[in-house]
Coordinates of C-alpha atoms and ligand atoms in Angstrom, one line a residue:
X1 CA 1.6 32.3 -23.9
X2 CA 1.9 33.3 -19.9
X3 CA 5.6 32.7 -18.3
X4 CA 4.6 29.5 -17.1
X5 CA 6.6 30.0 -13.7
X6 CA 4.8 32.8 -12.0
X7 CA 1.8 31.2 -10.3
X8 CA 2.4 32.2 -6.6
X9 CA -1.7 30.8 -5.8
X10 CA -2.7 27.3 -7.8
X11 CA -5.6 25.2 -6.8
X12 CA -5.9 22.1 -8.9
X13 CA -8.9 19.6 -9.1
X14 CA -9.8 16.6 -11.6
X15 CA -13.3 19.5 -12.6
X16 CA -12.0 23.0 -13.5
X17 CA -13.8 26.1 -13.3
X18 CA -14.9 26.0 -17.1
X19 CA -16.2 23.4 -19.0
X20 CA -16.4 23.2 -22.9
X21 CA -19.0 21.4 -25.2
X22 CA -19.1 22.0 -29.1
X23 CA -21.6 24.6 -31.1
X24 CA -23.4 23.4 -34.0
X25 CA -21.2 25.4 -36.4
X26 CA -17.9 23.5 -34.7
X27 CA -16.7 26.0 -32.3
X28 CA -16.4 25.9 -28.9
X29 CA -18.9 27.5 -26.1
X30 CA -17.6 27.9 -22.3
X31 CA -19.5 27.3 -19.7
X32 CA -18.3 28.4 -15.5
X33 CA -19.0 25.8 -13.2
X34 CA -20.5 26.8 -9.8
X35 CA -19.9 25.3 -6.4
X36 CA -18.0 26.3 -3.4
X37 CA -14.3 26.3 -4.9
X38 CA -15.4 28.5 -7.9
X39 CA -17.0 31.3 -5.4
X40 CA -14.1 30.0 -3.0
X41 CA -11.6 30.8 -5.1
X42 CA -13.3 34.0 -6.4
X43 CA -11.7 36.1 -3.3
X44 CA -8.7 36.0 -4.9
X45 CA -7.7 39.2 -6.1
X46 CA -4.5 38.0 -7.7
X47 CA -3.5 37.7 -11.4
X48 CA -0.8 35.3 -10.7
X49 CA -3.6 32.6 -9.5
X50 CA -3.7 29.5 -11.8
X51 CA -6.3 26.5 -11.4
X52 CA -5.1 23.4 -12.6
X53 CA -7.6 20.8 -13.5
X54 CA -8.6 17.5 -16.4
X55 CA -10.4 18.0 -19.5
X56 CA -13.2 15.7 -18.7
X57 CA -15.0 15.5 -22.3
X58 CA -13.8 15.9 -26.3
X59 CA -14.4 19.6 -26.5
X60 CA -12.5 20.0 -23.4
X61 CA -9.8 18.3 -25.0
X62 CA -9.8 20.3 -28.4
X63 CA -9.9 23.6 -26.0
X64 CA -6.9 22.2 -23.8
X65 CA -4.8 21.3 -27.1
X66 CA -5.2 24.8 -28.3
X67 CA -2.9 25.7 -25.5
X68 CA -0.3 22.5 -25.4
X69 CA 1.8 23.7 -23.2
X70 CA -0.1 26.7 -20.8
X71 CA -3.2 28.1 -19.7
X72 CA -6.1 28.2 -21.9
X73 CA -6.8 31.4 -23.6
X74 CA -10.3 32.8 -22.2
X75 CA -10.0 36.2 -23.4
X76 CA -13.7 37.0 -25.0
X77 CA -15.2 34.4 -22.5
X78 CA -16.6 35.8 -19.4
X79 CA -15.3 34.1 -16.6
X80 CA -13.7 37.0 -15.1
X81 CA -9.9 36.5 -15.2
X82 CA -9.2 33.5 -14.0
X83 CA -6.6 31.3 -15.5
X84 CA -6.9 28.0 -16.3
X85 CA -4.7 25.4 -17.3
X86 CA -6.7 22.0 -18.5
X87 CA -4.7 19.1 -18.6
X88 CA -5.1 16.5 -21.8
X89 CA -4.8 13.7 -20.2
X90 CA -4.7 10.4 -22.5
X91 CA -8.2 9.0 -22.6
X92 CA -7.8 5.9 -21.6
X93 CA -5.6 7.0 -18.5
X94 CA -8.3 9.4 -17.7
X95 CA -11.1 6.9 -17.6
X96 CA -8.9 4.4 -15.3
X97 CA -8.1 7.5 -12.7
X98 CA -11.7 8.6 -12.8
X99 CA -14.1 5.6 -13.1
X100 CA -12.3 3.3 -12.9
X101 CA -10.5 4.2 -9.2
X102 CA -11.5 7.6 -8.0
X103 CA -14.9 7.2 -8.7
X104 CA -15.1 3.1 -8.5
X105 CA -12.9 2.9 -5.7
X106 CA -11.9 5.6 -3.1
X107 CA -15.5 6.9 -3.2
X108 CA -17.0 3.3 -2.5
X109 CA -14.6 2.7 0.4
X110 CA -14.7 6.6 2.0
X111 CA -18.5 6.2 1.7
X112 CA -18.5 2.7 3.0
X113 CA -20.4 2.0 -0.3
X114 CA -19.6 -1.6 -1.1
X115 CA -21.9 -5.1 -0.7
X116 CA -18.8 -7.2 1.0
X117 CA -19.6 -10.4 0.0
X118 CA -18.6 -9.9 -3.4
X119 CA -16.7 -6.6 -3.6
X120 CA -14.6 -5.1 -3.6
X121 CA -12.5 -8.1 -5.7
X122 CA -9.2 -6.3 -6.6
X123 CA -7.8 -8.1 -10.0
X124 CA -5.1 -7.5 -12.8
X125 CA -8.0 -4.9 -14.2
X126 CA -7.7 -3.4 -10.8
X127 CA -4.2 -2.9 -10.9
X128 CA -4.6 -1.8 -14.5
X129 CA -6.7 0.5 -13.2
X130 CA -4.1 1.5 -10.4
X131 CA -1.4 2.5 -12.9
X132 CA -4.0 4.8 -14.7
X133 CA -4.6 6.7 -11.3
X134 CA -0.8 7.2 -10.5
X135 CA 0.2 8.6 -14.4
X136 CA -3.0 10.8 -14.0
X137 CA -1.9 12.3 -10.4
X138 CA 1.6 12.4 -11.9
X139 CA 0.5 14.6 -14.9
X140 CA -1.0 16.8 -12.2
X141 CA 1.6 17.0 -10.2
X142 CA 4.1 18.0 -13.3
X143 CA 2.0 20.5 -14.2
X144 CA 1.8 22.4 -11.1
X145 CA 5.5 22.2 -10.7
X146 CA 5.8 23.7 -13.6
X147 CA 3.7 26.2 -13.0
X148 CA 4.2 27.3 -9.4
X149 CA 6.7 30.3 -8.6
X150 CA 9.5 29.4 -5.8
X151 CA 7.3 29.5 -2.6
X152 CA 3.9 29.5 -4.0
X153 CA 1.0 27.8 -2.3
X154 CA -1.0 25.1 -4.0
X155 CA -4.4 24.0 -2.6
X156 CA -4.8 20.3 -4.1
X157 CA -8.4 19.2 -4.1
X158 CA -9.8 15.7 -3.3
X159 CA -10.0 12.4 -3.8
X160 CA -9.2 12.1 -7.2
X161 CA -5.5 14.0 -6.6
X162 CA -4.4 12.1 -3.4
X163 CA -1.7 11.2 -4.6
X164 CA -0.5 14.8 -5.5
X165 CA 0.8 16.2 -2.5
X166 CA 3.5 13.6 -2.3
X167 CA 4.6 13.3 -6.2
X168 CA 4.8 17.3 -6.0
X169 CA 6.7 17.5 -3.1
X170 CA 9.1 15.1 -4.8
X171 CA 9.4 17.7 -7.9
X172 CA 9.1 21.2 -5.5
X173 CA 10.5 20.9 -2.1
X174 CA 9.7 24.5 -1.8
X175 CA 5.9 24.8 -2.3
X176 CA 3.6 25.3 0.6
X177 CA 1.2 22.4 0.0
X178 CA -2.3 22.3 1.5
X179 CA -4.4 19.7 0.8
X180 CA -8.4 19.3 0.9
X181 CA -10.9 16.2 1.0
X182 CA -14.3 17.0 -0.1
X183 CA -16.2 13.5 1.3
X184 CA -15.8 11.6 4.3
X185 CA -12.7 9.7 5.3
X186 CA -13.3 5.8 6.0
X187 CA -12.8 4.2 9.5
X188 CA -9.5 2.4 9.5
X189 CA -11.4 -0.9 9.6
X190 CA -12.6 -0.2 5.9
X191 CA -9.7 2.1 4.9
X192 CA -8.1 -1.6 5.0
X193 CA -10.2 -3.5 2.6
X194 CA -7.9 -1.2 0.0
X195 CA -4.7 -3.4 -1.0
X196 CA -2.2 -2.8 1.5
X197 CA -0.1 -0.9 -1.6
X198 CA -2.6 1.4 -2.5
X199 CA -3.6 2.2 1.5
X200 CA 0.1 3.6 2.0
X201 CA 0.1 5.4 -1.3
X202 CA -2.9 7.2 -0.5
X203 CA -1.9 7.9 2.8
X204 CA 1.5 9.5 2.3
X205 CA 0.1 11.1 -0.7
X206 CA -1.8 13.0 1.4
X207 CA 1.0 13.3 3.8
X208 CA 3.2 15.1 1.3
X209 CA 1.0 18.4 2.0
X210 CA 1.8 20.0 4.9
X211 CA -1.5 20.9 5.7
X212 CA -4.9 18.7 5.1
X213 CA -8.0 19.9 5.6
X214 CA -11.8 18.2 6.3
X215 CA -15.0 19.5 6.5
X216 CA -15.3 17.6 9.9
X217 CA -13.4 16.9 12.8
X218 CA -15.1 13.7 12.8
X219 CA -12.8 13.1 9.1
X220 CA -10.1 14.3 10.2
X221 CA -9.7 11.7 13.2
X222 CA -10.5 9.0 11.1
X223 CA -7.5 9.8 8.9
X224 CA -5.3 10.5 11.7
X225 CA -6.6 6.8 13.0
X226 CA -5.6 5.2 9.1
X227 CA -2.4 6.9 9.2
X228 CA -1.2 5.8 12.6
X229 CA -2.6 1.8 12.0
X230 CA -1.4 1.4 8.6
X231 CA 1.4 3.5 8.6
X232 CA 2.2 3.2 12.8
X233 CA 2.3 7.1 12.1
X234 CA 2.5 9.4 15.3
X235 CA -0.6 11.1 15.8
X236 CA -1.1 14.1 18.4
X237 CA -5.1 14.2 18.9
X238 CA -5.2 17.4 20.6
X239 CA -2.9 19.6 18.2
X240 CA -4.6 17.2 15.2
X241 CA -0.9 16.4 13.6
X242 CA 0.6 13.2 12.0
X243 CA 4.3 12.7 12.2
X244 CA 5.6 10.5 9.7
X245 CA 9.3 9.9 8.5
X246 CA 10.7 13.4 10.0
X247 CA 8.1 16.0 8.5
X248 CA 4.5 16.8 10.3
X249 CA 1.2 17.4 8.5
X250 CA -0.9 19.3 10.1
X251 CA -5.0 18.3 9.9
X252 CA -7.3 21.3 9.9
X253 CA -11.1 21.7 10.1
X254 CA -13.1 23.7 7.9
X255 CA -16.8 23.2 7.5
X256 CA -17.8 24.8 4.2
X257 CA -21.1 26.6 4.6
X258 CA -23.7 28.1 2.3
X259 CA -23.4 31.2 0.2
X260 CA -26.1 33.4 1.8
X261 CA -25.3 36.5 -0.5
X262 CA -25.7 34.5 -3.7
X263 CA -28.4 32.2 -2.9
X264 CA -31.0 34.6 -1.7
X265 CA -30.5 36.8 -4.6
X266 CA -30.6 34.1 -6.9
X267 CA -33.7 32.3 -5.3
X268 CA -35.9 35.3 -6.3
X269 CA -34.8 35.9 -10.0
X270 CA -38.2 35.7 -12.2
X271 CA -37.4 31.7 -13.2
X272 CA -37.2 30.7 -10.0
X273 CA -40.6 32.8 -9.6
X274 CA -42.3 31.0 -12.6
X275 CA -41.1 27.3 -11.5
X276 CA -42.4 27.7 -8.3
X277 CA -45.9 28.9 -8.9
X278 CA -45.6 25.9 -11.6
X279 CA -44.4 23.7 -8.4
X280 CA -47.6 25.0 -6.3
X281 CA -49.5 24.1 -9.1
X282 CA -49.0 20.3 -9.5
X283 CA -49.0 19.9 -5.8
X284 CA -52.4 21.3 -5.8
X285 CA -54.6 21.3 -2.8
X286 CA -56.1 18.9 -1.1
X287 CA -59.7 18.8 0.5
X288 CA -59.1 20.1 3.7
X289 CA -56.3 22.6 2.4
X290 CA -52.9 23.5 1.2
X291 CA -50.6 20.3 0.9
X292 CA -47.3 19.8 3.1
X293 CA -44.5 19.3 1.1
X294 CA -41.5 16.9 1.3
X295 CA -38.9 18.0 -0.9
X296 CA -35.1 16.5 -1.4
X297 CA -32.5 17.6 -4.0
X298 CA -29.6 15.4 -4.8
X299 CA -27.7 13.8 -7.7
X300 CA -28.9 10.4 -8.5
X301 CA -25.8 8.9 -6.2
X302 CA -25.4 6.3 -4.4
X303 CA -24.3 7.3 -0.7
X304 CA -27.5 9.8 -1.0
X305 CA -29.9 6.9 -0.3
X306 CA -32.4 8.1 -2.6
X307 CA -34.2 4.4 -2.1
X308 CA -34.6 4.2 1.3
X309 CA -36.2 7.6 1.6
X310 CA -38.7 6.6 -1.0
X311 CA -39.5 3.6 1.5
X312 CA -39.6 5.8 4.3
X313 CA -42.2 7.7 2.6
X314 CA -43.9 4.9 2.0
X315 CA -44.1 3.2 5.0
X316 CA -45.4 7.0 6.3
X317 CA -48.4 6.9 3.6
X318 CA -48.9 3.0 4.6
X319 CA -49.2 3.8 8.4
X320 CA -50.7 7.1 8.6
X321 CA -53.9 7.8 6.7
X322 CA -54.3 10.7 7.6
X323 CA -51.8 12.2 5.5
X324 CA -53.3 10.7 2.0
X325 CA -54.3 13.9 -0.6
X326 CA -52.6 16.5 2.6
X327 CA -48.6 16.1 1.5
X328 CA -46.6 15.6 -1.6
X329 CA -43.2 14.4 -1.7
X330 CA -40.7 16.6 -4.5
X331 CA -38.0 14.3 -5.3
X332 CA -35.2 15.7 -7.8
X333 CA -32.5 13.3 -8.5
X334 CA -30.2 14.4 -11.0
X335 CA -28.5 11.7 -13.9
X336 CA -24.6 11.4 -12.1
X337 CA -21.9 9.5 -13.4
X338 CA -23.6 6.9 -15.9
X339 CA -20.7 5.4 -17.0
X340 CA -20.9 3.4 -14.0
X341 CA -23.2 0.5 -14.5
X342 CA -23.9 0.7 -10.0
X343 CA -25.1 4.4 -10.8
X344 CA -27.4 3.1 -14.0
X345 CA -29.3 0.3 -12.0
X346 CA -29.7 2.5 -8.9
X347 CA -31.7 5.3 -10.8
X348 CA -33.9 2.5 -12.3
X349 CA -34.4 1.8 -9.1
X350 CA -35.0 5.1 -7.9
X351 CA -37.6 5.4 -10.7
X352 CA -39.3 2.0 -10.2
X353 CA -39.9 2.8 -6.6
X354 CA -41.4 6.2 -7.4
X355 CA -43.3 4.4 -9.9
X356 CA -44.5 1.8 -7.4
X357 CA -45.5 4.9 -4.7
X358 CA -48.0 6.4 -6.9
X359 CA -49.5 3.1 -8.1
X360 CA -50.4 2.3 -4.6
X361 CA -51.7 5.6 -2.8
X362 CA -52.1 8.1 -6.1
X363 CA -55.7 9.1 -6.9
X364 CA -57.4 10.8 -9.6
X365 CA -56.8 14.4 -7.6
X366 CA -53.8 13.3 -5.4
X367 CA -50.0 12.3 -6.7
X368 CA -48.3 11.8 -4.0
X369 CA -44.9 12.3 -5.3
X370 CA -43.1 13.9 -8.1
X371 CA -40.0 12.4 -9.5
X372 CA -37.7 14.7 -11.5
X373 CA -34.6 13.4 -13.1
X374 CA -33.5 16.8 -15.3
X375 CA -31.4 19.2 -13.9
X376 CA -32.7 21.9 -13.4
X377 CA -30.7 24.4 -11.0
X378 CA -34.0 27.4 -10.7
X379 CA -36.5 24.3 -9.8
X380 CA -34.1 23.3 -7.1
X381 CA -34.2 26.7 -5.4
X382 CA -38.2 26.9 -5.9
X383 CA -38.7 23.3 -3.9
X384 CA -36.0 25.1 -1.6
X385 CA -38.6 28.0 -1.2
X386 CA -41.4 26.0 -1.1
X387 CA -40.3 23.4 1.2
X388 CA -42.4 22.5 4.8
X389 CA -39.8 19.8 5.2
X390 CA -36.5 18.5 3.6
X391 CA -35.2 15.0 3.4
X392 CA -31.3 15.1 3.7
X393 CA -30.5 11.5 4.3
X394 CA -27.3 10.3 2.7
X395 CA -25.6 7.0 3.9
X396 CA -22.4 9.2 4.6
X397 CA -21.6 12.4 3.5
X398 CA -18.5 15.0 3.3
X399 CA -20.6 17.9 4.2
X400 CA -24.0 18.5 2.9
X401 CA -24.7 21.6 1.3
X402 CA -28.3 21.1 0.9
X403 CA -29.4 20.9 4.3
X404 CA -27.5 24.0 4.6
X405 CA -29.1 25.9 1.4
X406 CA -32.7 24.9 2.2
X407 CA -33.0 26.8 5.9
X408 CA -31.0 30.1 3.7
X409 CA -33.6 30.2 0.9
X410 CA -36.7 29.0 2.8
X411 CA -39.8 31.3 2.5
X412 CA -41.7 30.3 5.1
X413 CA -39.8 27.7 7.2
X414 CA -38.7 24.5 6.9
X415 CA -38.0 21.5 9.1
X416 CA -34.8 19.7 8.4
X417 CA -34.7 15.9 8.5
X418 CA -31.2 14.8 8.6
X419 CA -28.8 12.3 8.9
X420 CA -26.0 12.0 11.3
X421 CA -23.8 10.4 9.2
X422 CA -24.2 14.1 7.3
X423 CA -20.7 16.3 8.0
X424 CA -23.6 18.9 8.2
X425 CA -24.6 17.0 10.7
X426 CA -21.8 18.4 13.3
X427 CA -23.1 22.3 13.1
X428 CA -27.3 21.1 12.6
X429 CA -27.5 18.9 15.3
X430 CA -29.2 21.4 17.8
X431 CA -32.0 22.4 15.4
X432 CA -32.4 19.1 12.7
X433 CA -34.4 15.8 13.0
X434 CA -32.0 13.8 13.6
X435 CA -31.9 10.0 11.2
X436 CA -29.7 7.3 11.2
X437 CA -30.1 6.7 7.5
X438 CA -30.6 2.9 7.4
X439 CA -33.3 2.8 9.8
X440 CA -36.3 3.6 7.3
X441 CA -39.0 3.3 10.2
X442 CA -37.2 5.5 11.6
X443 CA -36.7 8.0 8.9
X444 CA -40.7 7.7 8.5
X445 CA -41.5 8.5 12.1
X446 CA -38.8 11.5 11.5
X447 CA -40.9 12.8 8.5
X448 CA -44.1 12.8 10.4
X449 CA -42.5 14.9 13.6
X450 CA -41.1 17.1 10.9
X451 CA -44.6 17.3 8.8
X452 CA -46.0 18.1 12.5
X453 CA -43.9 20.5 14.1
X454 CA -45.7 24.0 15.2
X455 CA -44.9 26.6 13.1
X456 CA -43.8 29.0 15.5
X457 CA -40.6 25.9 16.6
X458 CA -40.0 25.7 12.9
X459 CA -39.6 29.4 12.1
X460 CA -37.2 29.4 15.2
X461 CA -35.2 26.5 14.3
X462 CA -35.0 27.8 10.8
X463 CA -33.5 30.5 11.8
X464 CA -30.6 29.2 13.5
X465 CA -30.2 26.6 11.1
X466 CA -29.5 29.0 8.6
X467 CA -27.3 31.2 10.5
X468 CA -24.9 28.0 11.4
X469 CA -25.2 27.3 7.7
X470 CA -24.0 30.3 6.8
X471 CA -21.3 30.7 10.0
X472 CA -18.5 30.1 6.8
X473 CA -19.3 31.5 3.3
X474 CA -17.2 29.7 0.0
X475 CA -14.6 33.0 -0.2
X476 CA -13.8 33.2 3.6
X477 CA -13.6 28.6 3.7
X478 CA -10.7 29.4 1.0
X479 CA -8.9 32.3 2.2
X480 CA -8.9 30.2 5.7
X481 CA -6.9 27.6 4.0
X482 CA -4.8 30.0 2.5
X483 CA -3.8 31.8 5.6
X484 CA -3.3 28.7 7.7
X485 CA -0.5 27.5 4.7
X486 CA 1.2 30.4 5.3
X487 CA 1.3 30.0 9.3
Ligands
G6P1 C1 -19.4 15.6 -5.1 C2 -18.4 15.6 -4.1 C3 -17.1 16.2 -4.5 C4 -16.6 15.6 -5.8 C5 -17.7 15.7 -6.8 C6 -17.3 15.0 -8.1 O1 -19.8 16.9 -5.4 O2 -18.9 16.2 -2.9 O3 -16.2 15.9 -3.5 O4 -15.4 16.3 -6.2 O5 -18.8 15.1 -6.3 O6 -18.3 15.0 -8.9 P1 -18.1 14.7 -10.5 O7 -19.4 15.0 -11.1 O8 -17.0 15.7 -10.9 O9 -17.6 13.3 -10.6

């Protein structure tokens, strides 16, 4: 077993790096994760790194008991050196942290998510709930204190772990604890709907790091604005700091952008080659030529607003003729989070809708949109290629990264409908089609400019979208965070 003191760079999140599932023979199979904290954290060229993080499933469990007390052993896995320790949080306790106020909870109120009139109702199964989520941040926090050498630097990731910072600082006054929040942050106004109790908590959990960082100014304010109206906090603006009870946390901005290395090389391996001449095929041509193409890629989730682009696209087929059998609209919405019965009914009706689109404009030669649901990582980055406009919409959103992918991998151009409500949104502006994304007239007179700009605009804009997407790659976001703990 590794000395379980030497860590002098942790990162910890509720999904690790690795995932397991079971073989058919019994044993366990590994799987790496990908996102921008796996490549993130892949600059680090440091043995004594350790990334804390949940078993999230039965056979992540089995793997995590196999090492009770330390890091899992991944020798003969190919995940190139990176420790891991996986925590085996009880079940029960998991699902209340996770579902029940991670997931049910802090992301309803951070994405502004909830139908007021009847909820959020906070109950005794609430505050059950509640509990849950402290142990689990509490069996975070002991882990990294026992992990972390004197000094070290821990980068604690999102929502799920606010609580962290503070319970760690509690254990290891001596850490350097940074602190980062992957979605939005709530206006105060909504921040408030929270039970007084659990607003604090989160706050000076938060608090306890001495850095926090957002992927938008526009987050960061919003946090400072919570901190000084629930906790009458002293806030400096300018220098982005929040004073509270003696010790000053410092907010810090850092827009995670696209990995252009990565994605171009990947976007032109031979599947993604065979999935999109099978993507050209089933959009087909139309009578008077090739068809446009509206492509989005998201996980079936709420704050993307999946329904409201399929009206939009509806109300642009029910106003404007002439674009019957010339576009198709390539929707891939991927299963998320089906324990939660709001996620279940929203992909029905992301499905009936899609339904309800072809019945009324498909014809024998023309269907006007393609609905997906399996994941499918090489089809994404063909519809990416392929695209002559993407849909980017969500209701709020931390950053984006697919209105920063699409412009990176595009082959030919592509115009970018976005919302503002995007974090994306801050470094796109210039060159996207701007959406408020409840206004679906609005989102359908967007897709027609898009569908309609001159090539030689959308070659131009394309090119500056993707170099603003690309202005901060995963490994440089991370080392960034690093270097400004140590300042
Ligand atoms: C999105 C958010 C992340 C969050 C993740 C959780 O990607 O942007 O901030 O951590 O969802 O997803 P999961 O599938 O682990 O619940």
């Amino acid at each position: 077993m590794a000395d379980q003191t030497t860590a002098r760079i942790l990162v910890a999140s509720n999904r690790g790096p690795v995932s397991f599932s079971t073989a058919a023979d019994g044993s366990l199979t590994l799987r790496r994760g990908g996102g921008g904290l796996v490549s993130g954290l892949s600059a680090i060229d440091d043995p004594n790194a350790v990334w804390v993080c949940a078993a999230l499933g039965d056979a992540d469990r089995a793997a995590a008991r196999s090492a009770p007390d330390g890091r899992l052993d991944l020798a003969g896995f190919d995940v190139g050196g990176q420790a891991v320790r996986m925590l085996d949080i009880d079940p029960e306790v998991f699902d209340q942290a996770y579902n029940g106020v991670a997931n049910s909870t802090l992301w309803f109120i951070h994405h502004m998510l909830y139908d007021t009139p009847t909820a959020p109702a906070f109950d005794q199964e609430s505050a059950d709930r509640w509990a849950g989520f402290r142990a689990y941040n509490a069996a975070f926090a002991e882990a990294l204190a026992a992990e972390a050498a004197p000094g070290a630097a821990v980068l604690v990731q999102d929502y799920h772990l606010s609580l962290v910072p503070e319970l760690l600082r509690e254990l290891r006054p001596d850490l350097r604890i940074g602190y980062f929040l992957h979605i939005p942050w709530a206006p105060a106004d909504y921040f408030r709907l929270l039970p007084d109790e659990w607003a604090v908590a989160v706050l000076t959990g938060v608090l306890g790091a001495d850095r926090a960082g957002f992927h938008s100014r526009r987050w960061a304010e919003a946090f400072a604005d919570c901190c000084e109206r629930v906790l009458d906090a002293t806030v400096d603006r300018a220098a982005l700091t929040v004073g509270y009870r003696g010790r000053t946390t410092r907010l810090g901005v850092h827009a995670l952008g696209a990995d252009a290395e990565f994605l171009r090389e990947r976007a032109h391996r031979p599947d993604v080659e065979e999935r999109l001449a099978g993507l050209r095929e089933a959009v087909g041509q139309g009578d008077s030529g090739p068809r446009r193409t509206v492509v989005r890629v998201d996980r079936t989730e709420l704050s993307k607003n999946i329904v409201r682009g399929l009206q939009a696209y509806r109300h642009l087929l029910r106003t404007r003729p002439e674009w019957h059998d010339r576009v198709v609209h390539i929707a891939f919405a991927y299963p998320s989070r089906q324990d939660l019965a709001e996620y279940r009914e929203y992909t029905a009706a992301v499905r009936r809708l899609s339904e309800e689109i072809n019945a009324e404009f498909g014809t024998e030669r023309w269907q006007p949109l393609i609905l997906q649901v399996e994941d499918d990582f090489a089809r994404s980055l063909a519809a990416y290629r392929l695209a002559d406009v993407a849909l980017v919409n969500p209701i709020r959103d931390g950053m984006n990264l697919v209105a920063k992918e699409v412009p990176v991998v595009s082959d030919a151009g592509c115009a970018l409908v976005l919302s503002r409500e995007a974090g994306a949104w801050a470094e796109l502006a210039e060159d996207a089609i701007g959406v408020n994304p409840y206004d679906v007239l609005g989102t359908a007179e967007a897709l027609h400019r898009a569908l309609t700009l001159p090539a030689a605009e959308r070659t131009e804009r394309t090119k500056r979208l993707a170099a603003a997407a690309t202005a901060l790659p995963p490994q440089q976001w991370f080392l960034d965070q690093l270097a400004a703990l140590s300042s």
